Short mmCIF file of C-alpha atoms in Angstrom, two decimals:
data_model
loop_
_atom_site.label_atom_id
_atom_site.label_comp_id
_atom_site.label_asym_id
_atom_site.label_seq_id
_atom_site.Cartn_x
_atom_site.Cartn_y
_atom_site.Cartn_z
CA UNK G 442 46.76 -44.87 -166.49
CA UNK G 443 43.89 -46.71 -169.17
CA UNK G 444 40.56 -47.52 -168.40
CA UNK G 445 40.25 -50.52 -165.78
CA UNK G 446 40.55 -53.94 -167.22
CA UNK G 447 37.30 -55.91 -165.18
CA UNK G 448 40.03 -57.28 -163.63
CA UNK G 449 41.15 -53.76 -162.29
CA UNK G 450 38.07 -52.91 -161.19
CA UNK G 451 37.03 -56.32 -159.48
CA UNK G 452 40.18 -55.18 -156.94
CA UNK G 453 39.27 -51.52 -157.45
CA UNK G 454 35.58 -52.36 -155.51
CA UNK G 455 37.06 -55.22 -153.32
CA UNK G 456 39.76 -52.57 -152.23
CA UNK G 457 36.90 -50.96 -151.16
CA UNK G 458 35.19 -53.10 -148.97
CA UNK G 459 38.26 -54.67 -147.33
CA UNK G 460 39.62 -51.24 -146.20
CA UNK G 461 36.70 -49.46 -145.45
CA UNK G 462 36.64 -46.51 -148.42
CA UNK G 463 33.99 -45.90 -151.30
CA UNK G 464 34.69 -44.52 -154.67
CA UNK G 465 32.64 -41.54 -155.46
CA UNK G 466 30.50 -42.20 -158.95
CA UNK G 467 31.12 -39.01 -161.10
CA UNK G 468 28.74 -38.08 -163.36
CA UNK G 469 29.30 -36.35 -166.83
CA UNK G 470 27.77 -34.38 -169.79
CA UNK G 471 30.62 -33.53 -172.12
CA UNK G 472 34.32 -34.00 -172.48
CA UNK G 473 35.35 -30.99 -170.46
CA UNK G 474 33.03 -32.70 -167.46
CA UNK G 475 34.57 -35.71 -168.15
CA UNK G 476 38.66 -33.93 -167.73
CA UNK G 477 37.10 -32.16 -164.21
CA UNK G 478 36.23 -36.27 -163.07
CA UNK G 479 39.83 -37.11 -164.43
CA UNK G 480 41.33 -34.38 -162.76
CA UNK G 481 39.41 -34.35 -159.71
CA UNK G 482 40.91 -37.80 -159.01
CA UNK G 483 43.93 -37.62 -159.77
CA UNK G 484 44.75 -34.97 -157.85
CA UNK G 485 43.15 -36.71 -155.24
CA UNK G 486 44.98 -39.33 -155.66
CA UNK G 487 41.82 -41.95 -156.19
CA UNK G 488 40.68 -44.06 -158.27
CA UNK G 489 37.43 -43.41 -159.44
CA UNK G 490 34.13 -43.82 -161.44
CA UNK G 491 32.77 -41.83 -164.36
CA UNK G 492 29.53 -42.50 -165.55
CA UNK G 493 26.20 -41.33 -167.11
CA UNK G 494 22.89 -41.01 -167.17
CA UNK G 495 20.56 -41.42 -169.51
CA UNK G 496 19.86 -37.98 -170.48
CA UNK G 497 23.47 -37.34 -170.36
CA UNK G 498 24.03 -39.88 -173.07
CA UNK G 499 21.74 -38.08 -175.28
CA UNK G 500 23.18 -35.34 -174.58
CA UNK G 501 26.14 -36.23 -175.37
CA UNK G 502 25.34 -37.32 -178.64
CA UNK G 503 24.02 -33.53 -179.41
CA UNK G 504 20.86 -31.68 -178.79
CA UNK G 505 18.85 -32.53 -181.60
CA UNK G 506 20.69 -36.76 -182.65
CA UNK G 507 19.55 -37.36 -178.94
CA UNK G 508 21.24 -41.18 -179.59
CA UNK G 509 21.71 -42.91 -176.07
CA UNK G 510 24.08 -45.39 -177.82
CA UNK G 511 25.41 -43.22 -180.13
CA UNK G 512 26.41 -40.55 -176.72
CA UNK G 513 27.41 -43.56 -174.45
CA UNK G 514 29.95 -44.88 -177.60
CA UNK G 515 31.19 -41.79 -178.44
CA UNK G 516 32.10 -40.96 -173.99
CA UNK G 517 33.91 -44.22 -173.61
CA UNK G 518 35.93 -44.11 -176.40
CA UNK G 519 37.02 -40.18 -175.36
CA UNK G 520 37.26 -41.09 -172.20
CA UNK G 521 39.74 -44.07 -172.93
CA UNK G 522 42.16 -42.22 -175.03
CA UNK G 523 42.61 -38.97 -172.28
CA UNK G 524 42.01 -41.36 -169.27
CA UNK G 525 45.69 -42.56 -170.25
CA UNK G 526 46.95 -38.67 -169.62
CA UNK G 527 45.76 -39.62 -165.73
CA UNK G 528 47.58 -41.63 -162.97
CA UNK G 529 45.07 -43.41 -161.67
CA UNK G 530 42.37 -45.63 -162.48
CA UNK G 531 39.06 -45.62 -164.02
CA UNK G 532 36.19 -47.68 -164.63
CA UNK G 533 33.10 -47.00 -166.63
CA UNK G 534 30.10 -47.06 -165.69
CA UNK G 535 26.55 -46.36 -167.00
CA UNK G 536 23.81 -44.57 -164.27
CA UNK G 537 19.85 -45.13 -164.18
CA UNK G 538 18.21 -46.55 -166.65
CA UNK G 539 14.80 -47.50 -165.83
CA UNK G 540 12.22 -50.20 -167.46
CA UNK G 541 11.35 -48.27 -170.72
CA UNK G 542 15.03 -47.22 -171.74
CA UNK G 543 16.34 -50.67 -171.40
CA UNK G 544 16.51 -51.58 -175.09
CA UNK G 545 17.71 -47.95 -176.39
CA UNK G 546 20.33 -47.85 -173.36
CA UNK G 547 21.51 -50.91 -171.41
CA UNK G 548 21.00 -53.95 -173.74
CA UNK G 549 23.17 -52.77 -177.19
CA UNK G 550 25.79 -51.39 -174.58
CA UNK G 551 25.80 -54.73 -173.44
CA UNK G 552 25.48 -56.05 -176.67
CA UNK G 553 28.54 -53.53 -178.34
CA UNK G 554 30.47 -55.00 -175.09
CA UNK G 555 29.76 -58.83 -176.02
CA UNK G 556 31.06 -58.68 -178.71
CA UNK G 557 34.19 -56.75 -178.46
CA UNK G 558 35.22 -58.98 -175.94
CA UNK G 559 34.71 -62.17 -178.51
CA UNK G 560 36.95 -60.01 -180.48
CA UNK G 561 39.33 -60.27 -177.23
CA UNK G 562 39.46 -56.41 -176.76
CA UNK G 563 38.14 -54.64 -173.23
CA UNK G 564 34.30 -54.33 -172.84
CA UNK G 565 33.44 -50.96 -174.01
CA UNK G 566 31.96 -50.21 -170.34
CA UNK G 567 32.43 -52.10 -166.91
CA UNK G 568 29.58 -51.65 -165.39
CA UNK G 569 25.97 -50.32 -166.01
CA UNK G 570 23.06 -49.93 -163.70
CA UNK G 571 19.67 -51.81 -164.20
CA UNK G 572 16.90 -48.99 -162.58
CA UNK G 573 14.48 -50.86 -161.55
CA UNK G 574 13.24 -48.46 -158.86
CA UNK G 575 9.22 -48.63 -160.59
CA UNK G 576 8.77 -51.93 -161.57
CA UNK G 577 7.45 -54.60 -158.16
CA UNK G 578 10.07 -56.40 -157.04
CA UNK G 579 9.63 -59.84 -159.22
CA UNK G 580 9.29 -58.36 -162.00
CA UNK G 581 12.79 -56.30 -161.21
CA UNK G 582 14.60 -59.03 -159.77
CA UNK G 583 13.31 -61.21 -163.20
CA UNK G 584 14.81 -58.34 -165.60
CA UNK G 585 18.48 -58.27 -163.11
CA UNK G 586 18.64 -62.35 -163.43
CA UNK G 587 18.41 -61.88 -167.52
CA UNK G 588 20.67 -58.56 -167.30
CA UNK G 589 22.98 -60.40 -165.34
CA UNK G 590 24.12 -63.60 -167.16
CA UNK G 591 24.10 -60.91 -170.31
CA UNK G 592 26.82 -58.97 -167.87
CA UNK G 593 29.00 -61.82 -167.18
CA UNK G 594 29.12 -62.48 -171.16
CA UNK G 595 30.25 -58.92 -171.95
CA UNK G 596 32.30 -59.05 -168.81
CA UNK G 597 30.75 -56.46 -166.73
CA UNK G 598 29.40 -55.40 -163.40
CA UNK G 599 25.49 -55.14 -162.59
CA UNK G 600 24.36 -52.32 -160.63
CA UNK G 601 21.07 -52.96 -159.17
CA UNK G 602 18.25 -50.63 -157.78
CA UNK G 603 16.27 -52.54 -155.06
CA UNK G 604 14.20 -50.33 -153.33
CA UNK G 605 12.78 -46.49 -154.02
CA UNK G 606 14.96 -43.28 -154.55
CA UNK G 607 12.84 -40.03 -153.63
CA UNK G 608 13.01 -36.92 -155.54
CA UNK G 609 13.26 -36.89 -159.86
CA UNK G 610 16.43 -37.11 -161.72
CA UNK G 611 16.18 -38.13 -165.62
CA UNK G 612 12.42 -37.90 -166.25
CA UNK G 613 12.52 -40.65 -163.07
CA UNK G 614 10.64 -40.08 -159.93
CA UNK G 615 10.31 -40.95 -156.68
CA UNK G 616 7.52 -40.35 -154.11
CA UNK G 617 9.24 -39.84 -150.68
CA UNK G 618 7.42 -42.27 -148.26
CA UNK G 619 7.83 -45.38 -146.58
CA UNK G 620 9.01 -47.09 -150.06
CA UNK G 621 12.45 -45.05 -149.36
CA UNK G 622 13.87 -48.20 -147.08
CA UNK G 623 14.43 -51.54 -148.29
CA UNK G 624 13.49 -54.37 -145.97
CA UNK G 625 15.73 -57.04 -144.78
CA UNK G 626 13.16 -59.68 -146.68
CA UNK G 627 14.05 -57.59 -150.42
CA UNK G 628 17.86 -58.42 -149.74
CA UNK G 629 17.05 -61.51 -148.92
CA UNK G 630 14.65 -62.48 -152.20
CA UNK G 631 17.50 -60.21 -154.08
CA UNK G 632 20.19 -62.80 -152.55
CA UNK G 633 18.00 -66.00 -154.11
CA UNK G 634 17.29 -64.52 -157.37
CA UNK G 635 20.35 -63.57 -158.44
CA UNK G 636 22.78 -65.31 -155.52
CA UNK G 637 25.80 -64.26 -153.58
CA UNK G 638 28.57 -63.35 -155.98
CA UNK G 639 28.21 -67.20 -157.66
CA UNK G 640 25.86 -66.05 -160.83
CA UNK G 641 27.91 -62.75 -161.73
CA UNK G 642 29.39 -59.92 -159.84
CA UNK G 643 26.52 -57.16 -159.21
CA UNK G 644 26.28 -54.24 -156.77
CA UNK G 645 23.16 -53.33 -155.05
CA UNK G 646 21.53 -50.02 -154.02
CA UNK G 647 19.37 -50.26 -151.81
CA UNK G 648 17.49 -47.64 -150.21
CA UNK G 649 17.32 -46.02 -146.59
CA UNK G 650 16.01 -42.51 -147.16
CA UNK G 651 17.79 -41.05 -150.08
CA UNK G 652 16.49 -38.39 -152.05
CA UNK G 653 17.94 -37.09 -155.34
CA UNK G 654 17.95 -33.73 -155.99
CA UNK G 655 19.08 -30.61 -153.77
CA UNK G 656 18.73 -31.06 -149.97
CA UNK G 657 19.94 -28.86 -147.06
CA UNK G 658 21.53 -31.67 -144.09
CA UNK G 659 18.36 -32.62 -141.86
CA UNK G 660 15.93 -32.47 -144.99
CA UNK G 661 16.71 -35.89 -146.11
CA UNK G 662 15.79 -38.99 -143.21
CA UNK G 663 18.72 -41.63 -143.92
CA UNK G 664 18.24 -44.41 -142.07
CA UNK G 665 22.24 -46.52 -142.51
CA UNK G 666 20.99 -49.51 -139.54
CA UNK G 667 18.64 -50.21 -142.83
CA UNK G 668 22.38 -51.41 -145.23
CA UNK G 669 23.52 -53.09 -141.46
CA UNK G 670 20.52 -55.32 -141.59
CA UNK G 671 20.09 -56.68 -144.55
CA UNK G 672 23.96 -57.92 -144.58
CA UNK G 673 22.84 -59.69 -141.57
CA UNK G 674 19.72 -60.70 -142.65
CA UNK G 675 21.78 -62.21 -145.67
CA UNK G 676 24.64 -63.57 -143.68
CA UNK G 677 22.74 -65.10 -141.41
CA UNK G 678 21.32 -67.34 -143.96
CA UNK G 679 23.61 -67.71 -147.07
CA UNK G 680 27.32 -67.71 -144.44
CA UNK G 681 28.81 -64.97 -146.05
CA UNK G 682 29.78 -61.84 -144.36
CA UNK G 683 28.84 -58.81 -146.22
CA UNK G 684 27.53 -60.52 -149.16
CA UNK G 685 26.18 -57.77 -150.65
CA UNK G 686 28.08 -54.03 -152.02
CA UNK G 687 25.77 -50.91 -151.67
CA UNK G 688 25.40 -48.17 -153.96
CA UNK G 689 24.46 -44.97 -152.33
CA UNK G 690 22.28 -43.09 -154.63
CA UNK G 691 20.99 -39.66 -153.94
CA UNK G 692 23.13 -38.14 -151.55
CA UNK G 693 23.14 -34.18 -151.56
CA UNK G 694 22.52 -32.92 -148.60
CA UNK G 695 24.06 -36.93 -146.09
CA UNK G 696 25.77 -35.50 -143.48
CA UNK G 697 29.55 -37.04 -142.97
CA UNK G 698 28.39 -39.20 -140.21
CA UNK G 699 25.74 -40.94 -142.88
CA UNK G 700 28.20 -41.45 -145.25
CA UNK G 701 30.73 -42.69 -143.23
CA UNK G 702 28.60 -45.56 -141.30
CA UNK G 703 27.02 -46.38 -144.64
CA UNK G 704 31.03 -46.82 -146.14
CA UNK G 705 30.96 -49.56 -142.95
CA UNK G 706 27.71 -51.35 -143.61
CA UNK G 707 29.19 -52.17 -147.12
CA UNK G 708 28.89 -49.36 -149.28
CA UNK G 709 31.52 -48.82 -152.36
CA UNK G 710 30.00 -46.61 -154.82
CA UNK G 711 28.78 -43.24 -153.43
CA UNK G 712 27.23 -41.66 -156.26
CA UNK G 713 27.88 -37.77 -156.89
CA UNK G 714 25.68 -35.63 -159.39
CA UNK G 715 23.96 -32.64 -157.89
CA UNK G 716 26.61 -31.34 -155.90
CA UNK G 717 29.76 -31.82 -158.97
CA UNK G 718 26.86 -29.91 -161.70
CA UNK G 719 26.99 -27.27 -159.50
CA UNK G 720 30.38 -26.96 -158.36
CA UNK G 721 31.22 -26.68 -162.31
CA UNK G 722 28.37 -23.72 -163.19
CA UNK G 723 28.89 -21.92 -160.54
CA UNK G 724 32.20 -20.48 -161.35
CA UNK G 725 30.62 -19.77 -165.00
CA UNK G 726 28.27 -17.68 -162.98
CA UNK G 727 30.93 -15.76 -161.71
CA UNK G 728 32.75 -15.18 -164.99
CA UNK G 729 29.38 -14.03 -166.77
CA UNK G 730 28.57 -11.21 -163.56
CA UNK G 731 32.74 -10.25 -163.00
CA UNK G 732 32.55 -9.74 -166.79
CA UNK G 733 29.50 -8.34 -168.06
CA UNK G 734 30.35 -5.74 -170.64
CA UNK G 735 33.44 -8.26 -172.42
CA UNK G 736 30.66 -11.36 -172.74
CA UNK G 737 28.05 -9.29 -173.47
CA UNK G 738 28.20 -6.67 -176.67
CA UNK G 739 26.80 -3.90 -174.45
CA UNK G 740 25.16 -1.09 -176.00
CA UNK G 741 26.91 -1.76 -179.53
CA UNK G 742 30.20 -2.38 -178.51
CA UNK G 743 32.44 -5.18 -179.88
CA UNK G 744 32.76 -7.21 -176.19
CA UNK G 745 35.85 -8.53 -175.56
CA UNK G 746 36.53 -11.51 -177.02
CA UNK G 747 39.21 -13.08 -174.33
CA UNK G 748 36.16 -12.77 -172.26
CA UNK G 749 33.91 -14.98 -174.27
CA UNK G 750 35.95 -17.14 -175.39
CA UNK G 751 34.36 -20.68 -174.46
CA UNK G 752 37.89 -21.64 -172.28
CA UNK G 753 37.93 -18.66 -170.19
CA UNK G 754 35.31 -20.06 -168.68
CA UNK G 755 35.48 -23.50 -169.09
CA UNK G 756 38.95 -23.58 -167.52
CA UNK G 757 37.38 -22.17 -164.26
CA UNK G 758 34.85 -24.79 -164.70
CA UNK G 759 36.99 -27.49 -164.96
CA UNK G 760 38.90 -26.62 -162.05
CA UNK G 761 35.27 -25.60 -159.84
CA UNK G 762 34.20 -29.12 -160.24
CA UNK G 763 37.87 -31.06 -159.99
CA UNK G 764 37.79 -29.01 -156.65
CA UNK G 765 34.47 -31.04 -155.95
CA UNK G 766 35.34 -34.39 -156.30
CA UNK G 767 38.56 -33.53 -154.64
CA UNK G 768 36.53 -33.23 -151.54
CA UNK G 769 34.00 -36.13 -152.39
CA UNK G 770 37.20 -38.28 -152.59
CA UNK G 771 38.10 -37.16 -149.14
CA UNK G 772 34.77 -37.53 -147.95
CA UNK G 773 34.57 -40.86 -149.12
CA UNK G 774 37.79 -41.96 -147.62
CA UNK G 775 39.54 -43.26 -150.71
CA UNK G 776 41.44 -39.98 -151.44
CA UNK G 777 45.35 -41.21 -151.18
CA UNK G 778 43.69 -44.99 -152.17
CA UNK G 779 44.68 -45.72 -155.26
CA UNK G 780 46.06 -48.70 -156.89
CA UNK G 781 49.98 -48.29 -157.27
#
């Protein structure tokens, strides 16, 4: 199937919300990790979201080029071709973009999509994230309002973050404190500025104790009821049940019970990056250790070309990451839910 059109993406998100599941959003940094994500979604019979961060986009452009727009466009164009060979719908998304990188990442990509739409083509990406967690709420929403208008023109969906995610991702660091919990007042102000769908489609990453990085279960103190309280506060004022489409960030170490509670309260997208990175790298490490004298020319020997051929360990890495994507689909209840 092709990359999702705006209409298909909207239907995907609507189905998730009404039928009680969420889509894994898998970060990729290469053609190999892209194929791993596509393969995982196909094996799980789940539609899905594939995304690239600012750092991932730089890496995709080449280690010495480091141009986020070039890397993003290259990924999107490549994905548009290869995704047609997989039996699921895939939306492309750009992940966390802080204020200082908007002009070098999200804004030019939105302009690119607007130009494509004006020519009668599909947008390049299906959604973009503005990460305003490092600025005050009013500035966050002011920028979000501007980007939402640009997003409408580009026929894309905007994702915003209200609150702070702890830990570190691509150089954005959030302290682990009470700011990790978005208040009902923050949610009400968000709805006041951005509307509840009348000003354009946006997803909201409200924070409820989320922390980026690697954590064991129990370390992260999640409070999914924060999402419930936000939905209820806005629903009471605007008369619209579950007005927000939520995004779950920083979910490593979350229990299945916490994940399912978040879905019940309106989460339609959950970012998965740390776990899939490990699932990709672990088979490579195993290959290197078990084929030590093949991948290295030890003591002047010639090694084993079949062992150090990147395809040998690349296939194992793809399979390992794909399996973790399948697991994510199962945990988020999107497995078997692909659109016919």
